[in-house]
Amino acid sequence: WLGADMRWTVSHLRNSIDMVNQNLGYAWLPKTQIAHLIEDKTLIPLNLDQGTTRTLNLYLMCNDNDRLGPAAQEFKEQLIALTNFS
């Protein structure tokens, strides 16, 4: 798809959701962001044989854990909890 002659590139997820919602193409979108649109049938998932989900690598790097402030520590803990990573 990156080599496609005709494709849209957007810099914000909201733009991608809006474009798909206007029938300007398709995209892999996070379910958490579009669940309400699927529920009210505004968007309909494509029926694909394969490629229905995509994964990504997420890296959390802290130079010095002991020097993290309370907000950064909480962010780190919440991120770990959300990703089921230990």
XYZ file of C-alpha atoms in Angstrom:
86
model
C 0.000 0.000 0.000
C 2.901 2.366 0.575
C 3.849 2.043 -3.073
C 0.310 2.710 -4.289
C -0.115 5.548 -6.770
C -3.393 6.609 -5.211
C -3.500 6.816 -1.423
C -4.290 9.333 1.281
C -1.794 10.151 4.000
C -3.091 12.005 7.027
C -1.366 13.231 10.144
C -4.143 12.639 12.652
C -6.322 9.637 13.471
C -9.462 11.781 13.505
C -8.833 12.732 9.857
C -8.531 9.073 8.919
C -11.788 8.190 10.686
C -13.573 11.106 9.020
C -12.308 10.124 5.558
C -13.376 6.500 5.979
C -16.727 7.721 7.281
C -17.111 9.791 4.071
C -16.411 6.704 1.903
C -13.079 8.064 0.676
C -11.212 4.845 1.369
C -10.483 2.262 4.030
C -8.102 2.107 6.959
C -7.096 -0.034 9.897
C -8.596 1.919 12.794
C -8.454 1.290 16.555
C -11.672 -0.354 17.723
C -11.736 1.849 20.807
C -12.060 4.917 18.576
C -14.752 3.593 16.216
C -16.799 1.148 18.331
C -19.724 3.575 18.492
C -19.661 4.003 14.697
C -19.741 0.232 14.204
C -22.553 -0.153 16.753
C -24.775 2.374 14.992
C -23.756 0.903 11.605
C -22.193 4.150 10.397
C -19.066 2.096 9.640
C -19.045 -1.550 8.625
C -15.881 -3.645 8.990
C -14.582 -5.188 5.787
C -14.998 -8.948 5.553
C -11.375 -9.952 4.899
C -9.954 -13.464 4.676
C -6.769 -12.263 6.347
C -5.278 -9.027 7.606
C -8.256 -8.131 9.794
C -6.004 -7.076 12.658
C -2.660 -5.366 12.884
C -0.162 -5.203 15.678
C 2.411 -2.629 16.579
C 5.510 -2.526 18.696
C 5.473 -0.174 21.633
C 8.673 0.738 23.413
C 8.775 2.448 26.791
C 12.207 3.777 27.621
C 13.175 5.497 30.864
C 16.730 6.690 31.328
C 16.459 6.786 35.110
C 13.372 5.244 36.739
C 14.331 6.659 40.133
C 14.151 10.236 38.849
C 10.676 10.004 37.315
C 8.220 12.454 38.819
C 4.794 11.354 40.069
C 2.992 12.171 36.801
C 5.524 10.299 34.655
C 5.470 7.338 37.067
C 1.658 7.195 36.906
C 1.734 7.453 33.109
C 4.223 4.585 32.954
C 2.108 2.410 35.269
C -1.101 3.120 33.348
C 0.562 2.406 30.011
C 1.905 -0.894 31.290
C -1.516 -1.835 32.699
C -3.297 -0.972 29.425
C -0.922 -3.031 27.329
C -0.879 -6.044 29.685
C 2.880 -5.798 29.689
C 5.043 -6.522 32.688
